[in-house]
XYZ file of C-alpha atoms in Angstrom:
327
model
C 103.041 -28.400 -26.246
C 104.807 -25.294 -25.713
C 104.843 -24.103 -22.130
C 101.344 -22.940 -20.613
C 101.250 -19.434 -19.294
C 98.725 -18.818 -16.938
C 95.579 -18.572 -18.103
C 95.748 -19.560 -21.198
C 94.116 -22.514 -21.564
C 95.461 -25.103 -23.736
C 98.869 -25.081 -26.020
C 101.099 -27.976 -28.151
C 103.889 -28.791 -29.978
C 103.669 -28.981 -33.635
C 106.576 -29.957 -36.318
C 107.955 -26.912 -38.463
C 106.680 -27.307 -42.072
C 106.047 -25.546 -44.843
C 103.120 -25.484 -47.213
C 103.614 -23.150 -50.129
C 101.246 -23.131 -52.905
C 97.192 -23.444 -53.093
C 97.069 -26.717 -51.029
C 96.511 -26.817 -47.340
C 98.593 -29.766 -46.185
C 97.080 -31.565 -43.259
C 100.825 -32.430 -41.185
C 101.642 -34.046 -38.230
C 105.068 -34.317 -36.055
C 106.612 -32.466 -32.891
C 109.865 -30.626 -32.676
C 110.971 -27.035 -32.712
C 110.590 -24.851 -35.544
C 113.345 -22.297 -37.001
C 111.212 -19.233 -38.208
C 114.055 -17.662 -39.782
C 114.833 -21.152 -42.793
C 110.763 -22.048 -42.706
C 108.467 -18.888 -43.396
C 107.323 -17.721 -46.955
C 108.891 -15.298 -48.530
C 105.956 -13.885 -49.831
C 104.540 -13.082 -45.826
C 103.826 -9.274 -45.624
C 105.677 -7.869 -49.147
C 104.710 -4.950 -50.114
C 102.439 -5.206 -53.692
C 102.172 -8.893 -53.457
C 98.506 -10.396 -53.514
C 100.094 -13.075 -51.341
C 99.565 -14.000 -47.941
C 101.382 -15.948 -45.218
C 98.834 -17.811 -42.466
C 100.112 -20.134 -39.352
C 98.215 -23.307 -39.206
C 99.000 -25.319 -36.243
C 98.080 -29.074 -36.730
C 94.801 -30.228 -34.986
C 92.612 -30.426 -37.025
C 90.159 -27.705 -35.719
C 92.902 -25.065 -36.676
C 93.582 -26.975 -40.437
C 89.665 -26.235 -40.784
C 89.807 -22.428 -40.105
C 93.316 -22.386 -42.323
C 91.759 -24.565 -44.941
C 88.575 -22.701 -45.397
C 90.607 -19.235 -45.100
C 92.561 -20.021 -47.781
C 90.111 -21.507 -50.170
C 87.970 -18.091 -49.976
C 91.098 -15.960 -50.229
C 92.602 -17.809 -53.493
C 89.185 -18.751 -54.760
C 87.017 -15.375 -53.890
C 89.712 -12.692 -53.700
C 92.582 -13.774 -56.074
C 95.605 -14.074 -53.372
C 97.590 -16.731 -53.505
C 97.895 -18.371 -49.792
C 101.238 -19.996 -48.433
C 100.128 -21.519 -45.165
C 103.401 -22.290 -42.689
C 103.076 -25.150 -39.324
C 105.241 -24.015 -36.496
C 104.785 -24.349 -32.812
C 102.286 -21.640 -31.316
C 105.111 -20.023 -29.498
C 107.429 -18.953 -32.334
C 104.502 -18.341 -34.548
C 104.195 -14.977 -32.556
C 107.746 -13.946 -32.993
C 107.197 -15.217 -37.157
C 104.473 -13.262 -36.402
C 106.078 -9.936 -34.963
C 108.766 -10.171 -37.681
C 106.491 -10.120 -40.474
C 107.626 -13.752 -41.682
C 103.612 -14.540 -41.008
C 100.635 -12.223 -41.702
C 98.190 -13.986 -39.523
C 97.461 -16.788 -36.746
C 93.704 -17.669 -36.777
C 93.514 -19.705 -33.912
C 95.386 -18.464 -30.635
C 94.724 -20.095 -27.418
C 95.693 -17.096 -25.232
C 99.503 -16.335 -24.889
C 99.377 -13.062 -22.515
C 103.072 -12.599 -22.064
C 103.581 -12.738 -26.411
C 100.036 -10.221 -26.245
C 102.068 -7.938 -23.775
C 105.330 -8.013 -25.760
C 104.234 -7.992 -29.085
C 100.590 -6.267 -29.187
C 100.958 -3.457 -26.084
C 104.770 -3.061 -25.687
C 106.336 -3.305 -29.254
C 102.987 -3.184 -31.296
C 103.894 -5.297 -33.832
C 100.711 -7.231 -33.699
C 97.221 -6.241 -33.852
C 94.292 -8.070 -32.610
C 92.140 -9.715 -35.279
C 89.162 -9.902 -33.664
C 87.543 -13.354 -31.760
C 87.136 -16.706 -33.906
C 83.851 -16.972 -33.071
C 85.190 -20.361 -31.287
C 85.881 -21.271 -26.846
C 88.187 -23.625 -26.082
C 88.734 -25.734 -23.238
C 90.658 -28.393 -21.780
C 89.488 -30.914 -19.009
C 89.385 -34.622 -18.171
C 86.799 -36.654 -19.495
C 85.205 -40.145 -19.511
C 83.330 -42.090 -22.114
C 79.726 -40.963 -21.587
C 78.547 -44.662 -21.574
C 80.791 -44.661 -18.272
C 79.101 -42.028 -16.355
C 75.707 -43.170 -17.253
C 76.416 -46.368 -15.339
C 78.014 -44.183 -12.765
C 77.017 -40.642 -12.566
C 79.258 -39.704 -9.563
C 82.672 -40.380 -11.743
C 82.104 -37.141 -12.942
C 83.253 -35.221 -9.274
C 87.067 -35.634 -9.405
C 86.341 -36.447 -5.627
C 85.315 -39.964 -6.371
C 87.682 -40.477 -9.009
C 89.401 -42.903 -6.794
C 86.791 -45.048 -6.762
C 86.885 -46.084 -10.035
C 91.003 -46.086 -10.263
C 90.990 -49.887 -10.218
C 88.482 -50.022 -13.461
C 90.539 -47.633 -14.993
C 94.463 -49.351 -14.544
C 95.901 -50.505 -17.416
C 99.535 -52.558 -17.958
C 100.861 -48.893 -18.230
C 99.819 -47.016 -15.036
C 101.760 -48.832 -12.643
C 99.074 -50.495 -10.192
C 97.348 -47.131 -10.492
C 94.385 -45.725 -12.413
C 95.290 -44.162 -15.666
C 94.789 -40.548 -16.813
C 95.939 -40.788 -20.717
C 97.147 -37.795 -21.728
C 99.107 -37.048 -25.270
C 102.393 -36.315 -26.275
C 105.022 -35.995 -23.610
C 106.328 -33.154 -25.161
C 103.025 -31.713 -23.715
C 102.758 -29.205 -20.682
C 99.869 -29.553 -19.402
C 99.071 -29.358 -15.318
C 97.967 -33.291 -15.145
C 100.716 -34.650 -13.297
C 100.381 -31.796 -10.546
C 96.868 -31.858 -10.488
C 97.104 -35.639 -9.576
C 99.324 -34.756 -6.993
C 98.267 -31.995 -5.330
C 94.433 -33.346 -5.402
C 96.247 -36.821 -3.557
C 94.680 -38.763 -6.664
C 95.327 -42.945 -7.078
C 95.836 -41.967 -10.309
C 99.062 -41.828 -12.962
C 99.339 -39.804 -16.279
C 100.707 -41.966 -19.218
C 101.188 -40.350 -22.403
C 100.044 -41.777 -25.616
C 102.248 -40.053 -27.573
C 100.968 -38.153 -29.705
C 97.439 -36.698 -30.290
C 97.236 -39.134 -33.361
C 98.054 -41.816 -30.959
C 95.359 -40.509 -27.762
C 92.382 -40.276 -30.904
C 93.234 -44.028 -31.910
C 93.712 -45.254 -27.834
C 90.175 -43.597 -27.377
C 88.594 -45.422 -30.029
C 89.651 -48.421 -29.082
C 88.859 -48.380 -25.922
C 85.120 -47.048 -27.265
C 84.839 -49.739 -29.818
C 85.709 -52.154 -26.595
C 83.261 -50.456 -24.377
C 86.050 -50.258 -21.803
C 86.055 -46.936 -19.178
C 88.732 -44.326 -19.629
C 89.958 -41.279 -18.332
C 91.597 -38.877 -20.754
C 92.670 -35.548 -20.834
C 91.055 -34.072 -23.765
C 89.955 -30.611 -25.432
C 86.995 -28.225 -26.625
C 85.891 -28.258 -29.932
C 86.971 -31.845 -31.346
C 85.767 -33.753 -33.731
C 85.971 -36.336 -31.967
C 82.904 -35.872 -29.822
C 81.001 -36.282 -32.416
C 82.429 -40.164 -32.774
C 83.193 -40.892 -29.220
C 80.590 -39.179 -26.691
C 82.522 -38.351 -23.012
C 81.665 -36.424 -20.593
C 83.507 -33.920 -18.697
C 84.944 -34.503 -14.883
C 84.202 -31.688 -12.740
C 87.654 -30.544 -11.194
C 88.238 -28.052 -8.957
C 86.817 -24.694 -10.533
C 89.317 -22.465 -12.165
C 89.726 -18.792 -10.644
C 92.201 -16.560 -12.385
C 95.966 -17.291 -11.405
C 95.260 -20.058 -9.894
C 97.378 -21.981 -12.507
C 100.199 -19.488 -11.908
C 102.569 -21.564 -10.055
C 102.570 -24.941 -12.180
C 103.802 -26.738 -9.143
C 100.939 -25.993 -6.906
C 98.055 -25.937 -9.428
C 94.867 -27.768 -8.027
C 92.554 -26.033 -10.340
C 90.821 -27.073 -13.822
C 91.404 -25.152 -16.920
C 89.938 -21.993 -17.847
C 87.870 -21.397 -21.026
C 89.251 -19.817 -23.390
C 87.767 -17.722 -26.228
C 90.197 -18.532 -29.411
C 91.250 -15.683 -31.139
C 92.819 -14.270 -34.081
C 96.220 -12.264 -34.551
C 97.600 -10.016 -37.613
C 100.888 -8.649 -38.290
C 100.247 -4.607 -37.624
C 102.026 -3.394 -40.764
C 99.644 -6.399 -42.923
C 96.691 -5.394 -40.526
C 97.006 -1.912 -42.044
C 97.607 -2.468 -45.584
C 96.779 -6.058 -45.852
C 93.764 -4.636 -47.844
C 91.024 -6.958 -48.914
C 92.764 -9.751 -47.449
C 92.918 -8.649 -44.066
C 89.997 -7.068 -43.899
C 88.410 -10.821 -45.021
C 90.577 -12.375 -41.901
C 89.554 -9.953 -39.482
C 86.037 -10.772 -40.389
C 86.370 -14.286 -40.299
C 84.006 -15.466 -37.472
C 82.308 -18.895 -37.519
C 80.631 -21.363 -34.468
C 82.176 -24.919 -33.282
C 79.206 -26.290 -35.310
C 80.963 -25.371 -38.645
C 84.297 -25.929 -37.532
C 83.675 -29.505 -36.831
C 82.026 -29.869 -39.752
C 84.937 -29.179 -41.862
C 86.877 -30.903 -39.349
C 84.914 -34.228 -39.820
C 85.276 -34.017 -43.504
C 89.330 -33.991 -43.163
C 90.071 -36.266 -40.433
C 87.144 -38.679 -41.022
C 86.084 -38.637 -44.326
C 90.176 -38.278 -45.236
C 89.482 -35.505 -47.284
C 91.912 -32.898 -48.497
C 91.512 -30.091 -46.663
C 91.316 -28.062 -49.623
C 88.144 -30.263 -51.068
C 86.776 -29.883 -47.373
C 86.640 -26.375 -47.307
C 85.369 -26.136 -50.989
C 82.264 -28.816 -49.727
C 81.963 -26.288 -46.895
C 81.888 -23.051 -48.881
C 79.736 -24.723 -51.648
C 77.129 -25.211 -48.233
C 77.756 -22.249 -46.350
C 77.174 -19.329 -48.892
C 75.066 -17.246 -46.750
C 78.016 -17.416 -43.860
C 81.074 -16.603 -45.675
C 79.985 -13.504 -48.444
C 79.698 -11.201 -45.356
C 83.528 -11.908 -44.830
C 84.344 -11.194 -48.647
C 82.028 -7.973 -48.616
């Protein structure tokens, strides 16, 4: 994950890849990306029915990029290039015109300030219809044998069920990459927890650790995020932490709060917004619920579909949702 800013609810760290053609890739990886050797060429020139979109790789945001582009190619004749870079960089790609549009944007208010109030290179593209939300969670066949592991105040009680080889005579809270910011490893110390973060190591790595665990019936305590797929395979159920009050994740070092929610929006390049035409008139229209996110979602991560075939099962469904976007 890229740094967290304050208030803005969850981030991560994707590889740099590009995508060009009609095919969504579905890619996986961490590092930093170089904007300036990985966008399209195609992103905001003038006359070209092309356009440029940042997909960041969970899966949620493959399904908004995958169904996107499908409609776009398939209902408005562009041709899509889709391009993976951490969220970060993806608003500077953004600023610069190397990418027309994010879709999914977990709130970055110091990028917003710079790019979309000061310089006014980017213009807001309206809400994803989508809240997000980060928290600690247990498997939901754990807290209906005990109902009060769901107050981070009794956490403790339960760290001895919940040590594993890894958390050093301590209770485990599995979180994913390291590369990750988060505010877990505060939040266990400045709430005096019996408790140690251990990374997984990737969010590939935290889905199959979860499963397992599920499949075992054995209690966990992950940090984990809203919408996911994954709830659908592997019911938890949230912790309560301390509730979250505006700023009071300012100081990373001090934080003893949980995480906001966070309604996930969309972002266009201004000069694209403006003459993007049909096209960005479509992605500023582009609105759907969890429900049909994780639908598509399921299809590609669980059913190993393409995400291309994904979104054209979706669309084939979904006529009545998506013609108001094309209109």
């Amino acid at each position: 994950m890229p740094a967290r800013h304050p208030g803005t609810g969850r981030t991560r760290t994707v590889a740099a890849a590009l995508a060009a053609g009609t095919a969504l890739a579905v890619l996986t990886g961490c590092g930093a990306a170089d904007m300036t050797r990985q966008s399209s060429p195609y992103a905001a020139a003038r006359g070209a029915k092309t356009v440029t979109l940042s997909v960041q790789s969970w899966v949620g945001a493959q399904a908004n990029t995958a169904v996107a582009s499908y409609l776009l190619e398939h209902e408005l004749g562009y041709r899509v290039d889709t391009v993976q870079v951490d969220e970060v960089p993806a608003w500077d790609a953004l600023s610069q015109g190397r990418v027309d549009a994010i879709l999914e944007d977990w709130g970055h208010p110091e990028q917003e300030k710079r790019y979309v109030t000061d310089k006014k290179t980017v213009t807001p593209g309206g809400d994803l219809g989508v809240t997000g939300h980060i928290g600690w969670f247990v498997p939901t066949y754990f807290a209906e044998r005990h109902p009060d592991v769901t107050d981070w105040k009794n956490l403790d009680r339960y760290a001895d069920q919940l040590r594993t080889p890894e958390s050093r005579g301590k209770g485990q809270l599995m979180d994913g990459s390291p590369s990750y910011v988060t505010n877990d490893k505060a939040l266990v110390r400045n709430l005096d927890l019996d408790y140690e973060v251990v990374f997984a190591g990737s969010e590939a790595a935290q889905i199959t650790q979860i499963k397992q665990f599920a499949k075992e019936g054995k209690p966990f305590l992950t940090y984990w995020y809203e919408p996911q797929w994954l709830f659908e395979r592997v019911p938890m159920t949230e912790v309560k932490l301390p509730e979250y009050q505006q700023g009071c994740d300012a100081d990373p070092e001090k934080v003893a709060c949980g995480y906001p929610h966070t309604p996930l929006r969309k972002y266009l390049n201004t000069r694209f917004a403006e003459s993007g035409g049909k096209a960005a008139a479509f992605l500023k229209k582009f609105h759907w619920t969890v429900e049909e996110q994780n639908e598509v979602s399921l299809m590609i991560a669980e059913e190993k579909l393409p995400p291309e075939q994904a979104a054209e099962k979706w669309v084939e469904r979904n006529r009545a949702v998506w013609e108001p976007w094309t209109g």
